[in-house]
PDB file of C-alpha atoms and ligand atoms in Angstrom:
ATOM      1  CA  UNK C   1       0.000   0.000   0.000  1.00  0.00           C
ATOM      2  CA  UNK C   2       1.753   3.374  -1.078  1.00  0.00           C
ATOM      3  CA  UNK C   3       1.826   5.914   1.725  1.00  0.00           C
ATOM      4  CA  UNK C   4      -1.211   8.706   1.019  1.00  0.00           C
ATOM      5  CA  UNK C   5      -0.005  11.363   3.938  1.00  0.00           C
ATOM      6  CA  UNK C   6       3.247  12.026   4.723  1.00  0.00           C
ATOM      7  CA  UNK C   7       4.383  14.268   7.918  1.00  0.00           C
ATOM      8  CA  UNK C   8       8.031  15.672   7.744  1.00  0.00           C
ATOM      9  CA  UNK C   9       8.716  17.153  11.263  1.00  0.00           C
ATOM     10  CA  UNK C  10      11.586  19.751  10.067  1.00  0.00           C
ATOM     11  CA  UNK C  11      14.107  21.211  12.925  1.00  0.00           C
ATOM     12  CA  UNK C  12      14.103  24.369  10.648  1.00  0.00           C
ATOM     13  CA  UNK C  13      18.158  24.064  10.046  1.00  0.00           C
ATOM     14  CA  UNK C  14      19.558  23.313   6.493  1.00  0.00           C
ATOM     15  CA  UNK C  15      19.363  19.984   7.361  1.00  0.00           C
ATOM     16  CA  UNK C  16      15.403  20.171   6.613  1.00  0.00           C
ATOM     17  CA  UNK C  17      16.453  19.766   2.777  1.00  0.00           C
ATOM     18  CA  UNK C  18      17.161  16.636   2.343  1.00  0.00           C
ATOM     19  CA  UNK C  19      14.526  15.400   4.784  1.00  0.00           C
ATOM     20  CA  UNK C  20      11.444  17.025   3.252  1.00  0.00           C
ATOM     21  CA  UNK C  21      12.994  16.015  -0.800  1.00  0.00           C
ATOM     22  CA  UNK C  22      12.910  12.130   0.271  1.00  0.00           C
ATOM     23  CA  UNK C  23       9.727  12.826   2.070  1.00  0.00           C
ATOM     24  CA  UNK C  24       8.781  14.477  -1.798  1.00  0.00           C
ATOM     25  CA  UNK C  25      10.362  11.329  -3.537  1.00  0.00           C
ATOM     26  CA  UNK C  26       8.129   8.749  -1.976  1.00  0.00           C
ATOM     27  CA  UNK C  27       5.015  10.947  -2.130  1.00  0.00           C
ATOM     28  CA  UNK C  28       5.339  12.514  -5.783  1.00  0.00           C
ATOM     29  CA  UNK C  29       4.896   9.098  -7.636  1.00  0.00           C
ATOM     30  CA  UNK C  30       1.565   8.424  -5.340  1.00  0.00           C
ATOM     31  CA  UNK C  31       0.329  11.362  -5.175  1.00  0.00           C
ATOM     32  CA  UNK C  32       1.134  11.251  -1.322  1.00  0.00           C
ATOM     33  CA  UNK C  33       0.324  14.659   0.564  1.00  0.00           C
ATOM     34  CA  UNK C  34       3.140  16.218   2.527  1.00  0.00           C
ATOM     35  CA  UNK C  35       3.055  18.302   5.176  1.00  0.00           C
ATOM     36  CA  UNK C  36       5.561  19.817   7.899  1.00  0.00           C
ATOM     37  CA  UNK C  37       5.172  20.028  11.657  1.00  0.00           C
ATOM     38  CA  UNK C  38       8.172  22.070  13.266  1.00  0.00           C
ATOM     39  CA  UNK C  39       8.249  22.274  17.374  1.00  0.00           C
ATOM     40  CA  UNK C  40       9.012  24.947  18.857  1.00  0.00           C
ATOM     41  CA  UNK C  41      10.045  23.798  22.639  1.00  0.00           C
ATOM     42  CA  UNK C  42       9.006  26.224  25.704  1.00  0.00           C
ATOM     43  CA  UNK C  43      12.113  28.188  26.178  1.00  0.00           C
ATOM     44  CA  UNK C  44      11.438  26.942  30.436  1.00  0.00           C
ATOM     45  CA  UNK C  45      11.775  23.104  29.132  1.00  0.00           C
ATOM     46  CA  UNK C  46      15.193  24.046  27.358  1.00  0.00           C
ATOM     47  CA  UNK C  47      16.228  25.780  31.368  1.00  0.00           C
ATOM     48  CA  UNK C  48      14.939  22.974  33.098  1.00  0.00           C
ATOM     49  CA  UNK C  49      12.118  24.290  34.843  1.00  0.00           C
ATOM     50  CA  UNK C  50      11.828  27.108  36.899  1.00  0.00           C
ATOM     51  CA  UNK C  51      13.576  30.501  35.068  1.00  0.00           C
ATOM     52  CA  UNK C  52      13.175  33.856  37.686  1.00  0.00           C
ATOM     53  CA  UNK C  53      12.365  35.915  33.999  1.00  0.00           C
ATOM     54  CA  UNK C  54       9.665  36.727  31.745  1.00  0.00           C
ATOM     55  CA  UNK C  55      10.074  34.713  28.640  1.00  0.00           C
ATOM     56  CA  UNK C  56       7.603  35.596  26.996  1.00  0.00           C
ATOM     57  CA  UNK C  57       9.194  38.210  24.699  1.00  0.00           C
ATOM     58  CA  UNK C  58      11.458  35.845  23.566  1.00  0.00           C
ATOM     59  CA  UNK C  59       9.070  32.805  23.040  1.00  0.00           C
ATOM     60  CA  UNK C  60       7.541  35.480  20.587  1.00  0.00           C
ATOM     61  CA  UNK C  61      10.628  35.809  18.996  1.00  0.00           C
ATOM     62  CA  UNK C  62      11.053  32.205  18.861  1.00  0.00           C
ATOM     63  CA  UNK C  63       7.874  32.027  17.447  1.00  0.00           C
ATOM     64  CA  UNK C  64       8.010  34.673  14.980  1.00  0.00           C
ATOM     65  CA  UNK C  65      11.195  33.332  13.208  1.00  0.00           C
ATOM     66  CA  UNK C  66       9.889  29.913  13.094  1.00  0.00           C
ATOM     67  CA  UNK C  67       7.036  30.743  11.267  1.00  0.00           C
ATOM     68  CA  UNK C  68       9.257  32.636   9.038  1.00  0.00           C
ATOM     69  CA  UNK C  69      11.100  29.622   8.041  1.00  0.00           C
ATOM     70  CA  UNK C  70       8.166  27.846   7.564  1.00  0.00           C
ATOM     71  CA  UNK C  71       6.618  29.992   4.835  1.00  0.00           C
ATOM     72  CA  UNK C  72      10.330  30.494   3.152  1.00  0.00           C
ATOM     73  CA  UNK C  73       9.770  26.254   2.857  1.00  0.00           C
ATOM     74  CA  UNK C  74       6.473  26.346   1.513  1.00  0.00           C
ATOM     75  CA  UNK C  75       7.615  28.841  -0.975  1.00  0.00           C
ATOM     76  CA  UNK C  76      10.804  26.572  -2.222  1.00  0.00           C
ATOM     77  CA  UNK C  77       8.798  23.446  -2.125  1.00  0.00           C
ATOM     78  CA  UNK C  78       5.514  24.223  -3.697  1.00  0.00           C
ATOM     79  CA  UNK C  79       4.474  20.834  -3.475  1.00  0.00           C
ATOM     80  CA  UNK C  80       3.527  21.001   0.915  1.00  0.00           C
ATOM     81  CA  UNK C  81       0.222  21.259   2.134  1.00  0.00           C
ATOM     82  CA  UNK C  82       0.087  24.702   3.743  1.00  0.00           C
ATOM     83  CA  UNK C  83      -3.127  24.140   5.114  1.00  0.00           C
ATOM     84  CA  UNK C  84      -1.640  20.474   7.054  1.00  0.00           C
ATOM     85  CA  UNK C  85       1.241  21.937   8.157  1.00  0.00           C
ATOM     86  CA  UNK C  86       1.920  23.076  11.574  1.00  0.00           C
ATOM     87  CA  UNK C  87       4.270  25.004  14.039  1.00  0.00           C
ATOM     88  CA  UNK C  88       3.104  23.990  17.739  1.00  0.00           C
ATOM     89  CA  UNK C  89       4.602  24.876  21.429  1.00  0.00           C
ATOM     90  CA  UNK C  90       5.482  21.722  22.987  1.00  0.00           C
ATOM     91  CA  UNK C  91       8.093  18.643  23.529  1.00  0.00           C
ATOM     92  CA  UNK C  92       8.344  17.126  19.921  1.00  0.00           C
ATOM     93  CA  UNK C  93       7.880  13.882  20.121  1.00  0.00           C
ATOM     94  CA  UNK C  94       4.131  13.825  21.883  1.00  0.00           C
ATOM     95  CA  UNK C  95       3.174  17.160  19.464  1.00  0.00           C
ATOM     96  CA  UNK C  96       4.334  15.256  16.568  1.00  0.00           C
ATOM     97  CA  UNK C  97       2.781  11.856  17.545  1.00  0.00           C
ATOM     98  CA  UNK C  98      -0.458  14.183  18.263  1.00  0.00           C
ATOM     99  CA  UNK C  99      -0.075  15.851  15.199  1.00  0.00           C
ATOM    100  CA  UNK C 100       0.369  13.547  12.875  1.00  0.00           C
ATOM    101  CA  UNK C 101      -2.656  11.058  14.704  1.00  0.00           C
ATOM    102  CA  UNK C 102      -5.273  14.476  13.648  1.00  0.00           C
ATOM    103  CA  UNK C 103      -3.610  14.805  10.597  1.00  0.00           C
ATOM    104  CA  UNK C 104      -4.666  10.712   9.815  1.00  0.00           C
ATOM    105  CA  UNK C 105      -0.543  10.643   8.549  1.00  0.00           C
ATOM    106  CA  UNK C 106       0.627   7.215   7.692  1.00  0.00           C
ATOM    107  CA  UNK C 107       4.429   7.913   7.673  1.00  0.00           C
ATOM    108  CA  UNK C 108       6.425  10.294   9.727  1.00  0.00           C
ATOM    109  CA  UNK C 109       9.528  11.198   8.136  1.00  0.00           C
ATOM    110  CA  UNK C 110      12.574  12.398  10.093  1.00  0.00           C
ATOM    111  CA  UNK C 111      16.506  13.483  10.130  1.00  0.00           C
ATOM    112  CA  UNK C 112      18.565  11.351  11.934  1.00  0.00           C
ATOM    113  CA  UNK C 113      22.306  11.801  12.545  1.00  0.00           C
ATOM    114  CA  UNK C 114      23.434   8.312  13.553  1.00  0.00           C
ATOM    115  CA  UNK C 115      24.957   9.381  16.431  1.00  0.00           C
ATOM    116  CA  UNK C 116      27.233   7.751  18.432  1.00  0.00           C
ATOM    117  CA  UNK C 117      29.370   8.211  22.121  1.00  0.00           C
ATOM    118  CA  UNK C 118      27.785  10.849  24.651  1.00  0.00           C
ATOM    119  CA  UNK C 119      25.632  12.191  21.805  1.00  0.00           C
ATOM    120  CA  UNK C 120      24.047   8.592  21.143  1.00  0.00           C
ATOM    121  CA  UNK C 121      23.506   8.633  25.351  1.00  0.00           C
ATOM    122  CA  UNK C 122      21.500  12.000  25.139  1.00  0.00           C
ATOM    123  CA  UNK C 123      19.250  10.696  22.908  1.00  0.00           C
ATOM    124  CA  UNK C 124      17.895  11.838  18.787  1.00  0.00           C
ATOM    125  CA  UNK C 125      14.633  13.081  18.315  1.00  0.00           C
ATOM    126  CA  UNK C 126      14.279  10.384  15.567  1.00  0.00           C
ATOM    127  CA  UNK C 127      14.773   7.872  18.533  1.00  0.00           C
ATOM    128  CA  UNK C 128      12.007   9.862  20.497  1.00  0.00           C
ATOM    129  CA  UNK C 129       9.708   9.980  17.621  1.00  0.00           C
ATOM    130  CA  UNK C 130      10.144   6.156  16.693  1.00  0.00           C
ATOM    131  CA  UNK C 131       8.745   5.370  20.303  1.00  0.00           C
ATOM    132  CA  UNK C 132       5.276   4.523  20.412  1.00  0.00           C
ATOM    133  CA  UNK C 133       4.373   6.352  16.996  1.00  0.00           C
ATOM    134  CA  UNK C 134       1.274   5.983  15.715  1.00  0.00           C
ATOM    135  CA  UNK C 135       2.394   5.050  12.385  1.00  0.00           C
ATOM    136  CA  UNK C 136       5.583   4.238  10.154  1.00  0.00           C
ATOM    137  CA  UNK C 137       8.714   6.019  10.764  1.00  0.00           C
ATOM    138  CA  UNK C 138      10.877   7.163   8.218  1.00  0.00           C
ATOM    139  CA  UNK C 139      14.496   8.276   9.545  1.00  0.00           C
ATOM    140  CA  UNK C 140      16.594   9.817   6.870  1.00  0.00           C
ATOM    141  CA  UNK C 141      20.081   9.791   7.139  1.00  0.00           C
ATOM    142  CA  UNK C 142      21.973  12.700   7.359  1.00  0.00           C
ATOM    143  CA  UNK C 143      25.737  13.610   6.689  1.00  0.00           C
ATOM    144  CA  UNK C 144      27.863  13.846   9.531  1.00  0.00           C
ATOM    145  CA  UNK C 145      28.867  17.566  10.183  1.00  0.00           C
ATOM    146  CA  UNK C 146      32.592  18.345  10.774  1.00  0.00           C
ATOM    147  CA  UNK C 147      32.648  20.332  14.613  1.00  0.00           C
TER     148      UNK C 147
HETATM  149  P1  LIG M 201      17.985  16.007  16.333  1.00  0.00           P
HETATM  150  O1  LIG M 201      17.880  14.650  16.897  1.00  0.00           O
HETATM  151  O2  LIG M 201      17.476  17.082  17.260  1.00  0.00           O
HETATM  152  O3  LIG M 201      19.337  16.297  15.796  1.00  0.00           O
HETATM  153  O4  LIG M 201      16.987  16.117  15.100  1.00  0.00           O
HETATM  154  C1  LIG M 201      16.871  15.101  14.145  1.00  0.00           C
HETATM  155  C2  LIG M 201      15.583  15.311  13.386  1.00  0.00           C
HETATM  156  O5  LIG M 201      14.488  15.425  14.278  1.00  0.00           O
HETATM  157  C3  LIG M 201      15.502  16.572  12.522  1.00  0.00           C
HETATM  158  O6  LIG M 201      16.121  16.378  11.254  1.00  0.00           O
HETATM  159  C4  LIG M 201      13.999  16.737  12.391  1.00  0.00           C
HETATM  160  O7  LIG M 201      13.476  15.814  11.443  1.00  0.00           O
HETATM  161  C5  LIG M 201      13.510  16.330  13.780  1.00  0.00           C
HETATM  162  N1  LIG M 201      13.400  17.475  14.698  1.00  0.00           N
HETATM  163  C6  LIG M 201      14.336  17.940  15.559  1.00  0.00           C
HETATM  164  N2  LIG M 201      13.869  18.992  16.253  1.00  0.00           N
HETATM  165  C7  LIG M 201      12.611  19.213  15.809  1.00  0.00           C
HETATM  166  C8  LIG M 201      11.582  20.165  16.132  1.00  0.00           C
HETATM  167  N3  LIG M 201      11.772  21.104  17.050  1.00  0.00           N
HETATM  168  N4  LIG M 201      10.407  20.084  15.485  1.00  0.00           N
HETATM  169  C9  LIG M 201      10.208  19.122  14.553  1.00  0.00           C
HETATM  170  N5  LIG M 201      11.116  18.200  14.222  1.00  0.00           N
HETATM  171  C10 LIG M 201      12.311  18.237  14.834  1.00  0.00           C
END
């Protein structure tokens, strides 16, 4: 059975490319629809908890330049459903499970940078999103980044 929605969750980076055009390859010959989801993660989560400042401002921000990177994607890849896609607040892997259970997706597609040492120990949000998805999983390699 060929795949009829397809949900690329997109970190917003230039690693997005190559994630959303295999997301494209699989759909285009099935007429698959493909939509984005990109998380944006309560800046208190990324403290730990408890922060003695008003965030707000800067969730805004946050906010603000996500969506902005969101329509410059739906402008280079023409083929996205605008109207599936989605930028929520939240931890990524229960927003994109959610997301993607409402949207009636039947493949998630994500980056993965086959980590390995201390970054395989803290954990890949493709690992997170595998967990207890509520459909297939696609994780697309990415190239290793010189740092
Ligand atoms: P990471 O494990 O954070 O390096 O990210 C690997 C992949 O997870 C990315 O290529 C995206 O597909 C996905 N991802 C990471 N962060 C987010 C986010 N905030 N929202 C949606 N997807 C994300």
């Amino acid at each position: 059975m060929p795949y009829i929605h397809l949900l690329v969750a997109v970190d917003l980076t230039e690693e997005c490319d190559p994630v959303i055009k295999r997301a494209m390859d699989i759909a285009t010959p099935n007429n698959a629809k493909v939509s984005l989801v990109h998380i944006v993660e309560p800046m208190a989560m990324a403290f730990g908890g408890d922060v003695p400042m008003d965030l707000s401002q800067l969730q805004q921000q946050q906010l603000d330049q996500a969506k902005e990177r969101m329509n410059r994607l739906f402008t280079k890849y023409a083929g996205i459903q605008r109207g599936d896609s989605h930028l929520a607040y939240g931890q990524p892997r229960q927003e994109i499970h959610k997301l993607a259970e409402q949207a009636q997706c039947d493949l998630i597609v994500v980056g993965s940078h086959g980590r390995h040492g201390l970054a395989l120990l803290l954990g890949s949000t493709a690992n997170d999103v595998l967990h207890g998805a509520p459909c297939d999983v696609l994780a697309v390699r990415l190239a290793k980044k010189d740092s």
